[in-house]
Short mmCIF file of C-alpha atoms and ligand atoms in Angstrom, two decimals:
data_model
loop_
_atom_site.label_atom_id
_atom_site.label_comp_id
_atom_site.label_asym_id
_atom_site.label_seq_id
_atom_site.Cartn_x
_atom_site.Cartn_y
_atom_site.Cartn_z
CA UNK Z 9 48.70 162.37 189.78
CA UNK Z 10 46.52 160.74 192.41
CA UNK Z 11 45.06 157.40 191.35
CA UNK Z 12 41.79 158.26 192.98
CA UNK Z 13 41.26 161.39 190.89
CA UNK Z 14 38.45 160.82 188.40
CA UNK Z 15 38.06 161.04 184.70
CA UNK Z 16 35.79 164.07 184.40
CA UNK Z 17 33.45 164.67 181.46
CA UNK Z 18 31.86 168.12 181.13
CA UNK Z 19 28.46 167.65 179.47
CA UNK Z 20 25.72 165.03 179.51
CA UNK Z 21 24.52 165.34 175.92
CA UNK Z 22 24.91 162.45 173.51
CA UNK Z 23 28.69 163.04 173.37
CA UNK Z 24 29.25 162.94 177.14
CA UNK Z 25 26.96 159.95 177.75
CA UNK Z 26 28.17 157.96 174.72
CA UNK Z 27 31.75 158.40 175.87
CA UNK Z 28 30.87 157.39 179.44
CA UNK Z 29 29.14 154.23 178.17
CA UNK Z 30 32.03 153.27 175.88
CA UNK Z 31 34.54 153.99 178.65
CA UNK Z 32 32.69 151.80 181.15
CA UNK Z 33 32.67 148.89 178.66
CA UNK Z 34 36.47 148.92 178.90
CA UNK Z 35 37.10 150.16 182.44
CA UNK Z 36 34.73 149.50 185.34
CA UNK Z 37 37.03 150.81 188.09
CA UNK Z 38 38.36 154.29 187.37
CA UNK Z 39 36.24 156.92 189.13
CA UNK Z 40 34.07 158.76 186.63
CA UNK Z 41 32.34 162.12 187.12
CA UNK Z 42 29.99 163.82 184.66
CA UNK Z 43 29.00 167.44 185.11
CA UNK Z 44 25.93 168.96 183.52
CA UNK Z 45 24.63 172.48 183.28
CA UNK Z 46 21.18 170.95 182.75
CA UNK Z 47 19.31 168.19 184.63
CA UNK Z 48 21.33 165.36 183.07
CA UNK Z 49 18.36 163.59 181.48
CA UNK Z 50 19.41 161.18 178.74
CA UNK Z 51 17.48 161.86 175.52
CA UNK Z 52 18.01 161.70 171.78
CA UNK Z 53 18.38 165.29 170.64
CA UNK Z 54 17.49 164.57 166.97
CA UNK Z 55 13.97 163.65 168.08
CA UNK Z 56 13.32 167.25 169.16
CA UNK Z 57 12.52 168.22 165.57
CA UNK Z 58 10.45 165.11 164.83
CA UNK Z 59 8.15 164.53 167.79
CA UNK Z 60 5.18 166.90 167.55
CA UNK Z 61 3.44 164.93 164.82
CA UNK Z 62 3.71 161.79 166.95
CA UNK Z 63 2.41 163.66 169.99
CA UNK Z 64 5.57 162.84 171.94
CA UNK Z 65 5.90 164.88 175.12
CA UNK Z 66 9.25 165.97 176.59
CA UNK Z 67 8.64 163.40 179.35
CA UNK Z 68 8.32 160.63 176.76
CA UNK Z 69 11.56 161.72 175.11
CA UNK Z 70 13.43 161.54 178.42
CA UNK Z 71 14.81 158.01 178.17
CA UNK Z 72 16.62 157.95 181.53
CA UNK Z 73 17.04 160.28 184.48
CA UNK Z 74 20.46 161.40 185.67
CA UNK Z 75 20.04 159.07 188.71
CA UNK Z 76 19.41 156.10 186.44
CA UNK Z 77 22.41 157.05 184.31
CA UNK Z 78 24.63 157.40 187.40
CA UNK Z 79 23.67 153.87 188.45
CA UNK Z 80 24.13 152.40 184.99
CA UNK Z 81 27.50 154.07 184.51
CA UNK Z 82 28.74 153.64 188.06
CA UNK Z 83 29.48 157.36 187.92
CA UNK Z 84 28.88 160.49 189.93
CA UNK Z 85 26.72 162.95 187.98
CA UNK Z 86 26.57 166.56 189.13
CA UNK Z 87 23.49 168.21 187.62
CA UNK Z 88 22.51 171.88 187.35
CA UNK Z 89 26.20 172.58 187.86
CA UNK Z 90 28.42 174.71 185.62
CA UNK Z 91 32.15 174.42 185.25
CA UNK Z 92 33.32 178.02 185.32
CA UNK Z 93 37.09 177.59 185.40
CA UNK Z 94 39.73 175.01 184.52
CA UNK Z 95 43.11 175.25 186.28
CA UNK Z 96 45.18 172.98 184.04
CA UNK Z 97 48.33 173.27 186.17
CA UNK Z 98 46.62 172.05 189.33
CA UNK Z 99 44.07 169.94 187.39
CA UNK Z 100 41.24 171.52 189.33
CA UNK Z 101 37.81 172.61 188.09
CA UNK Z 102 35.70 175.34 189.65
CA UNK Z 103 32.04 174.35 189.83
CA UNK Z 104 29.07 176.62 190.47
CA UNK Z 105 25.71 175.04 191.20
CA UNK Z 106 22.47 176.63 190.02
CA UNK Z 107 20.99 176.39 193.49
CA UNK Z 108 22.36 179.33 195.44
CA UNK Z 109 25.50 179.57 193.34
CA UNK Z 110 27.52 177.34 195.66
CA UNK Z 111 31.14 177.12 194.51
CA UNK Z 112 33.19 173.97 194.79
CA UNK Z 113 36.40 172.56 193.42
CA UNK Z 114 36.99 169.20 191.80
CA UNK Z 115 40.33 167.60 190.92
CA UNK Z 116 40.58 165.58 187.74
CA UNK Z 117 43.07 163.07 186.43
CA UNK Z 118 41.94 163.60 182.85
CA UNK Z 119 39.32 165.95 181.49
CA UNK Z 120 36.93 165.72 178.53
CA UNK Z 121 34.99 168.61 177.02
CA UNK Z 122 31.60 167.45 175.69
CA UNK Z 123 30.09 170.90 176.08
CA UNK Z 124 28.05 170.89 172.87
CA UNK Z 125 26.94 173.97 170.98
CA UNK Z 126 24.55 176.87 171.46
CA UNK Z 127 22.13 178.51 169.04
CA UNK Z 128 23.77 180.99 166.68
CA UNK Z 129 23.10 184.62 167.57
CA UNK Z 130 19.98 186.14 166.07
CA UNK Z 131 20.37 188.64 163.26
CA UNK Z 132 19.33 192.19 164.18
CA UNK Z 133 15.54 192.06 164.58
CA UNK Z 134 13.74 195.14 165.83
CA UNK Z 135 10.46 195.28 167.73
CA UNK Z 136 8.98 193.94 170.94
CA UNK Z 137 7.98 190.48 169.68
CA UNK Z 138 11.13 188.63 170.71
CA UNK Z 139 9.43 187.29 173.84
CA UNK Z 140 7.37 185.09 171.52
CA UNK Z 141 10.43 183.84 169.64
CA UNK Z 142 11.66 180.39 170.68
CA UNK Z 143 14.73 178.29 169.96
CA UNK Z 144 15.06 174.56 170.50
CA UNK Z 145 18.43 173.05 171.33
CA UNK Z 146 17.66 171.06 174.48
CA UNK Z 147 14.87 169.08 176.09
CA UNK Z 148 14.14 172.09 178.34
CA UNK Z 149 13.82 174.35 175.28
CA UNK Z 150 11.47 171.81 173.68
CA UNK Z 151 9.30 171.79 176.79
CA UNK Z 152 9.08 175.61 176.74
CA UNK Z 153 8.26 175.64 173.02
CA UNK Z 154 5.57 172.96 173.31
CA UNK Z 155 3.98 174.71 176.25
CA UNK Z 156 3.87 178.00 174.31
CA UNK Z 157 2.35 176.18 171.31
CA UNK Z 158 -0.66 175.05 173.33
CA UNK Z 159 -3.89 176.28 171.73
CA UNK Z 160 -1.91 178.02 168.99
CA UNK Z 161 -2.15 177.36 165.27
CA UNK Z 162 0.20 179.60 163.31
CA UNK Z 163 3.97 179.29 163.57
CA UNK Z 164 6.58 181.53 161.97
CA UNK Z 165 9.79 179.61 161.40
CA UNK Z 166 12.96 181.63 160.87
CA UNK Z 167 15.54 179.50 159.07
CA UNK Z 168 15.07 176.86 156.37
CA UNK Z 169 18.20 174.85 157.07
CA UNK Z 170 18.25 171.21 158.15
CA UNK Z 171 16.64 171.75 161.55
CA UNK Z 172 14.25 174.46 160.28
CA UNK Z 173 12.94 172.19 157.51
CA UNK Z 174 12.55 169.30 159.95
CA UNK Z 175 10.49 171.51 162.26
CA UNK Z 176 8.43 172.76 159.29
CA UNK Z 177 7.73 169.14 158.35
CA UNK Z 178 6.87 168.17 161.93
CA UNK Z 179 4.67 171.22 162.62
CA UNK Z 180 2.80 170.82 159.32
CA UNK Z 181 2.21 167.13 160.01
CA UNK Z 182 0.93 168.04 163.47
CA UNK Z 183 -1.65 170.37 161.90
CA UNK Z 184 0.02 173.77 162.38
CA UNK Z 185 0.03 176.49 159.77
CA UNK Z 186 3.69 177.17 159.05
CA UNK Z 187 5.38 180.13 157.35
CA UNK Z 188 9.13 179.77 156.78
CA UNK Z 189 11.45 182.71 156.19
CA UNK Z 190 15.06 182.40 155.06
CA UNK Z 191 17.53 184.80 153.48
CA UNK Z 192 18.86 181.98 151.31
CA UNK Z 193 17.28 181.38 147.89
CA UNK Z 194 16.16 177.79 148.56
CA UNK Z 195 15.76 175.47 151.57
CA UNK Z 196 18.90 173.77 152.94
CA UNK Z 197 20.93 175.99 150.61
CA UNK Z 198 24.16 175.38 152.60
CA UNK Z 199 23.87 171.62 152.10
CA UNK Z 200 21.92 170.94 148.91
CA UNK Z 201 21.99 172.04 145.27
CA UNK Z 202 18.95 174.03 144.15
CA UNK Z 203 17.09 171.10 142.54
CA UNK Z 204 17.14 169.06 145.76
CA UNK Z 205 16.23 172.04 147.96
CA UNK Z 206 13.31 172.96 145.67
CA UNK Z 207 12.15 169.36 145.68
CA UNK Z 208 11.83 169.39 149.49
CA UNK Z 209 10.23 172.85 149.33
CA UNK Z 210 7.57 171.57 146.94
CA UNK Z 211 6.67 168.61 149.16
CA UNK Z 212 6.40 170.85 152.21
CA UNK Z 213 4.30 173.36 150.23
CA UNK Z 214 1.93 170.59 149.20
CA UNK Z 215 1.40 169.98 152.92
CA UNK Z 216 0.54 173.66 153.41
CA UNK Z 217 3.90 175.17 154.43
CA UNK Z 218 4.49 178.63 152.95
CA UNK Z 219 8.04 179.75 152.12
CA UNK Z 220 9.40 183.31 151.97
CA UNK Z 221 12.89 182.91 150.55
CA UNK Z 222 15.64 185.40 149.80
CA UNK Z 223 14.34 187.66 152.55
CA UNK Z 224 14.86 188.06 156.30
CA UNK Z 225 12.78 189.12 159.29
CA UNK Z 226 13.64 192.73 160.08
CA UNK Z 227 10.94 193.44 162.71
CA UNK Z 228 8.96 191.28 165.07
CA UNK Z 229 6.06 193.03 166.79
CA UNK Z 230 3.95 191.76 169.63
CA UNK Z 231 0.23 191.92 169.03
CA UNK Z 232 -2.66 191.32 171.43
CA UNK Z 233 -2.60 187.70 170.46
CA UNK Z 234 0.50 186.64 168.61
CA UNK Z 235 3.10 188.44 166.56
CA UNK Z 236 3.58 190.27 163.29
CA UNK Z 237 6.81 189.90 161.36
CA UNK Z 238 7.93 192.49 158.86
CA UNK Z 239 10.28 191.06 156.23
CA UNK Z 240 13.05 192.92 154.46
CA UNK Z 241 11.02 192.37 151.27
CA UNK Z 242 8.29 194.52 152.84
CA UNK Z 243 5.87 191.58 153.25
CA UNK Z 244 4.27 190.98 156.63
CA UNK Z 245 3.37 187.68 158.30
CA UNK Z 246 1.03 187.22 161.24
CA UNK Z 247 1.53 184.21 163.47
CA UNK Z 248 0.94 183.07 167.04
CA UNK Z 249 4.54 182.29 167.92
CA UNK Z 250 7.93 182.14 166.21
CA UNK Z 251 10.70 179.59 166.21
CA UNK Z 252 14.24 180.39 165.04
CA UNK Z 253 16.49 177.64 163.69
CA UNK Z 254 19.60 179.45 162.55
CA UNK Z 255 22.39 177.01 163.19
CA UNK Z 256 24.74 176.26 166.07
CA UNK Z 257 28.02 177.60 167.47
CA UNK Z 258 30.35 175.32 169.46
CA UNK Z 259 30.71 176.04 173.18
CA UNK Z 260 34.40 176.86 173.32
CA UNK Z 261 34.56 179.71 175.86
CA UNK Z 262 35.58 177.64 178.88
CA UNK Z 263 38.34 175.84 176.96
CA UNK Z 264 39.59 179.08 175.45
CA UNK Z 265 39.71 180.79 178.85
CA UNK Z 266 41.79 177.85 180.08
CA UNK Z 267 44.32 178.49 177.31
CA UNK Z 268 43.36 175.48 175.20
CA UNK Z 269 43.62 175.96 171.43
CA UNK Z 270 40.29 176.85 169.85
CA UNK Z 271 39.35 177.57 166.26
CA UNK Z 272 35.73 177.05 165.07
CA UNK Z 273 35.56 174.38 167.79
CA UNK Z 274 37.95 173.09 170.45
CA UNK Z 275 40.87 171.92 168.33
CA UNK Z 276 41.76 168.23 168.65
CA UNK Z 277 43.88 165.74 166.79
CA UNK Z 278 42.43 162.41 165.63
CA UNK Z 279 42.90 161.03 169.10
CA UNK Z 280 40.48 163.69 170.32
CA UNK Z 281 43.32 165.23 172.29
CA UNK Z 282 43.39 169.03 172.66
CA UNK Z 283 46.49 171.22 172.84
CA UNK Z 284 46.75 169.95 176.47
CA UNK Z 285 47.67 166.24 176.28
CA UNK Z 286 45.55 165.58 179.36
CA UNK Z 287 42.40 167.23 178.03
CA UNK Z 288 40.13 165.86 175.29
CA UNK Z 289 37.04 167.00 173.39
CA UNK Z 290 34.28 165.40 171.28
CA UNK Z 291 30.82 166.14 169.94
CA UNK Z 292 29.47 169.50 168.79
CA UNK Z 293 32.11 171.45 170.74
CA UNK Z 294 35.07 169.76 169.05
CA UNK Z 295 36.90 170.46 165.81
CA UNK Z 296 38.48 167.09 165.13
CA UNK Z 297 41.48 167.35 162.79
CA UNK Z 298 39.78 170.30 161.07
CA UNK Z 299 36.25 168.80 160.98
CA UNK Z 300 33.42 170.62 162.81
CA UNK Z 301 30.43 168.31 162.41
CA UNK Z 302 27.20 168.82 164.34
CA UNK Z 303 25.83 165.29 163.87
CA UNK Z 304 25.44 162.13 165.92
CA UNK Z 305 27.48 159.73 163.74
CA UNK Z 306 30.83 161.50 164.20
CA UNK Z 307 30.33 161.77 167.95
CA UNK Z 308 29.56 158.06 168.38
CA UNK Z 309 32.69 157.19 166.39
CA UNK Z 310 34.68 159.68 168.46
CA UNK Z 311 33.30 158.21 171.71
CA UNK Z 312 34.40 154.69 170.72
CA UNK Z 313 37.89 155.81 169.70
CA UNK Z 314 38.39 158.06 172.72
CA UNK Z 315 37.27 155.35 175.17
CA UNK Z 316 40.02 153.14 173.77
CA UNK Z 317 42.64 155.87 173.95
CA UNK Z 318 41.66 156.67 177.56
CA UNK Z 319 42.03 153.02 178.53
CA UNK Z 320 45.46 152.58 177.03
CA UNK Z 321 45.04 151.63 173.36
CA UNK Z 322 45.83 154.75 171.32
CA UNK Z 323 43.08 154.82 168.71
CA UNK Z 324 42.73 157.62 166.15
CA UNK Z 325 39.21 158.29 164.91
CA UNK Z 326 38.70 157.90 161.19
CA UNK Z 327 35.57 159.55 159.76
CA UNK Z 328 34.44 157.74 156.62
CA UNK Z 329 31.61 159.02 154.49
CA UNK Z 330 28.88 160.11 156.91
CA UNK Z 331 25.42 160.39 155.31
CA UNK Z 332 22.76 162.18 157.38
CA UNK Z 333 19.05 161.40 157.08
CA UNK Z 334 17.06 164.65 157.02
CA UNK Z 335 13.82 163.96 158.92
CA UNK Z 336 11.57 165.66 156.36
CA UNK Z 337 9.24 162.68 156.21
CA UNK Z 338 7.09 164.41 153.57
CA UNK Z 339 10.12 164.09 151.29
CA UNK Z 340 12.70 161.67 152.71
CA UNK Z 341 16.18 163.09 152.13
CA UNK Z 342 19.73 161.94 152.71
CA UNK Z 343 22.69 164.26 152.50
CA UNK Z 344 26.36 163.47 152.67
CA UNK Z 345 28.02 166.89 152.66
CA UNK Z 346 31.43 167.09 151.01
CA UNK Z 347 34.41 167.88 153.20
CA UNK Z 348 34.63 171.57 154.19
CA UNK Z 349 36.39 173.57 151.47
CA UNK Z 350 36.53 170.76 148.89
CA UNK Z 351 36.44 171.76 145.21
CA UNK Z 352 33.85 170.18 142.95
CA UNK Z 353 30.46 170.62 141.37
CA UNK Z 354 26.98 169.11 141.64
CA UNK Z 355 25.78 166.74 138.91
CA UNK Z 356 22.03 166.52 139.26
CA UNK Z 357 19.48 164.12 137.81
CA UNK Z 358 15.86 164.69 138.75
CA UNK Z 359 12.45 163.29 137.95
CA UNK Z 360 9.08 163.44 139.68
CA UNK Z 361 10.07 160.69 142.13
CA UNK Z 362 13.18 162.38 143.47
CA UNK Z 363 16.51 164.06 142.99
CA UNK Z 364 19.95 162.50 142.87
CA UNK Z 365 22.83 164.94 143.16
CA UNK Z 366 26.47 163.87 143.15
CA UNK Z 367 29.24 166.26 144.14
CA UNK Z 368 32.28 165.36 142.03
CA UNK Z 369 35.76 166.80 141.50
CA UNK Z 370 37.40 167.36 138.11
CA UNK Z 371 38.72 163.77 138.07
CA UNK Z 372 35.20 162.41 138.60
CA UNK Z 373 35.74 161.36 142.25
CA UNK Z 374 32.54 161.39 144.31
CA UNK Z 375 33.07 163.78 147.27
CA UNK Z 376 29.50 164.02 148.56
CA UNK Z 377 25.88 163.49 147.55
CA UNK Z 378 22.27 164.41 148.19
CA UNK Z 379 19.23 162.22 147.55
CA UNK Z 380 15.53 162.95 147.85
CA UNK Z 381 12.37 160.88 147.41
CA UNK Z 382 12.83 157.42 145.91
CA UNK Z 383 16.50 158.23 145.10
CA UNK Z 384 17.33 157.62 148.80
CA UNK Z 385 17.44 153.92 147.87
CA UNK Z 386 20.87 154.68 146.39
CA UNK Z 387 22.28 155.77 149.75
CA UNK Z 388 24.37 152.66 150.41
CA UNK Z 389 25.70 152.33 146.88
CA UNK Z 390 26.82 155.98 146.83
CA UNK Z 391 28.23 155.75 150.37
CA UNK Z 392 30.50 152.92 149.24
CA UNK Z 393 31.84 155.04 146.35
CA UNK Z 394 32.09 158.33 148.25
CA UNK Z 395 35.45 159.67 149.46
CA UNK Z 396 35.91 159.41 153.24
CA UNK Z 397 36.01 162.68 155.20
CA UNK Z 398 39.37 161.67 156.66
CA UNK Z 399 41.97 159.97 154.43
P1 FAD X 7 24.82 168.85 173.67
O1 FAD X 7 23.66 167.99 173.48
O2 FAD X 7 24.67 170.32 173.36
O3 FAD X 7 25.30 168.69 175.18
C1 FAD X 7 26.15 169.60 175.80
C2 FAD X 7 26.17 169.36 177.28
O4 FAD X 7 27.20 170.15 177.87
C3 FAD X 7 24.90 169.71 178.02
O5 FAD X 7 24.64 168.71 178.98
C4 FAD X 7 25.26 171.03 178.72
O6 FAD X 7 24.51 171.25 179.88
C5 FAD X 7 26.71 170.78 179.04
N1 FAD X 7 27.56 171.96 179.27
C6 FAD X 7 27.99 172.88 178.38
N2 FAD X 7 28.80 173.77 178.98
C7 FAD X 7 28.90 173.40 180.27
C8 FAD X 7 29.59 173.91 181.41
N3 FAD X 7 30.39 175.00 181.34
N4 FAD X 7 29.45 173.28 182.59
C9 FAD X 7 28.67 172.16 182.70
N5 FAD X 7 28.00 171.63 181.66
C10 FAD X 7 28.11 172.24 180.47
N6 FAD X 7 22.19 165.05 164.27
C11 FAD X 7 22.06 163.95 163.46
O7 FAD X 7 23.05 163.25 163.23
N7 FAD X 7 20.85 163.62 162.91
C12 FAD X 7 19.73 164.36 163.16
O8 FAD X 7 18.67 164.03 162.64
C13 FAD X 7 19.83 165.51 164.02
N8 FAD X 7 18.73 166.24 164.31
C14 FAD X 7 18.84 167.30 165.19
C15 FAD X 7 17.70 168.02 165.52
C16 FAD X 7 17.78 169.09 166.41
C17 FAD X 7 16.53 169.86 166.76
C18 FAD X 7 19.04 169.47 166.95
C19 FAD X 7 19.14 170.65 167.90
C20 FAD X 7 20.18 168.76 166.61
C21 FAD X 7 20.10 167.66 165.74
N9 FAD X 7 21.23 166.90 165.39
C22 FAD X 7 21.11 165.82 164.56
C23 FAD X 7 22.55 167.21 165.98
C24 FAD X 7 22.84 166.31 167.18
O9 FAD X 7 21.69 166.22 167.98
C25 FAD X 7 24.03 166.89 167.97
O10 FAD X 7 25.16 166.80 167.12
C26 FAD X 7 24.33 166.17 169.28
O11 FAD X 7 23.17 165.94 170.04
C27 FAD X 7 25.35 166.96 170.08
O12 FAD X 7 25.60 166.36 171.31
P2 FAD X 7 26.66 166.97 172.33
O13 FAD X 7 26.68 166.04 173.49
O14 FAD X 7 27.93 167.27 171.62
O15 FAD X 7 26.08 168.40 172.78
#
């Protein structure tokens, strides 16, 4: 191992940049390289589904350019560059730049995957309207979507999960007419019990959002201006453009091709170490000790722990209870999903001001919770009682 070989981080999303910042707090000398398939702008991804109503442009969301980040981090940042191969024996990456496809090689001392996640594949939708269907999982996507929204009024949203409901809230608040379609019976059905999902649905409906639940889009046709969606229920919806928010899939292909163990995400232990002791992963791409979590809180905790491990103090990450604020401002909501595969049931109390749902096991232990409306005031009290994700 050559001392001058850098620590290389693939990805400049929140995971890559948080790790770089935490690492530099502890080590100002080791060469550091970040590689990004995009332009390396630092931005807060959660704001993408909560910025239309405030009139925030993509430029305003871009907190720092890649150049500014390179200066701040005393790092080299290679933008518009894709890592296409990892030779773990030689510790060499193959890089291909967007401009002219120039290939280069880069040696690393240690390597971190912070490659994020991509939008889940679309279900089979027939018709020629897909060119007016958008997805938002990056600042570039948001720019394209906002540009296409210009002078438009009616938006078809496919998916009523966490991100879909946030976009419905944001679009409605910004004055758009929103129709939401989801095959599930109520909004956020993968995260919330029915009472809480219906409570959010009602608040969004009062703001003009229309829901079509328990049905999917089977056809999307292009019309002279806009689109027409045909639902499996037989209903049709006309809109100007469509946005799909159908969940995320970790970017694991590069790691898998390099022979690194992959399950739902890139498999790591609590020290964020993959099946190769010299290669690490965090953020949306990582499955940390069995936990695949596509949220900011786990990645900031991972970044802190990994920075310590990389600078010589072995530090396992320990996820506690991690409540997530759903940015449906029309009905403030907090959800703390129970650990994947845990056995329990929802105990729900509801009144006109909000819903409190506790997910408890047979011994009465609190494993997760969901709060809407004024019940969100109980967030801290429930967080203190709730079982940690990692023992
Ligand atoms: P990403 O941001 O996806 O970054 C991945 C990086 O890897 C990119 O720079 C990409 O270019 C690069 N990359 C990938 N492959 C390669 C390659 N082969 N070569 C070079 N570069 C590569 N979480 C919350 O906790 N609260 C919220 O309210 C919330 N709201 C959200 C709203 C929206 C609309 C979305 C999309 C997500 C939201 N999330 C929220 C989730 C949160 O934003 C993500 O968990 C987090 O941003 C993931 O960061 P990341 O760095 O792991 O991945």
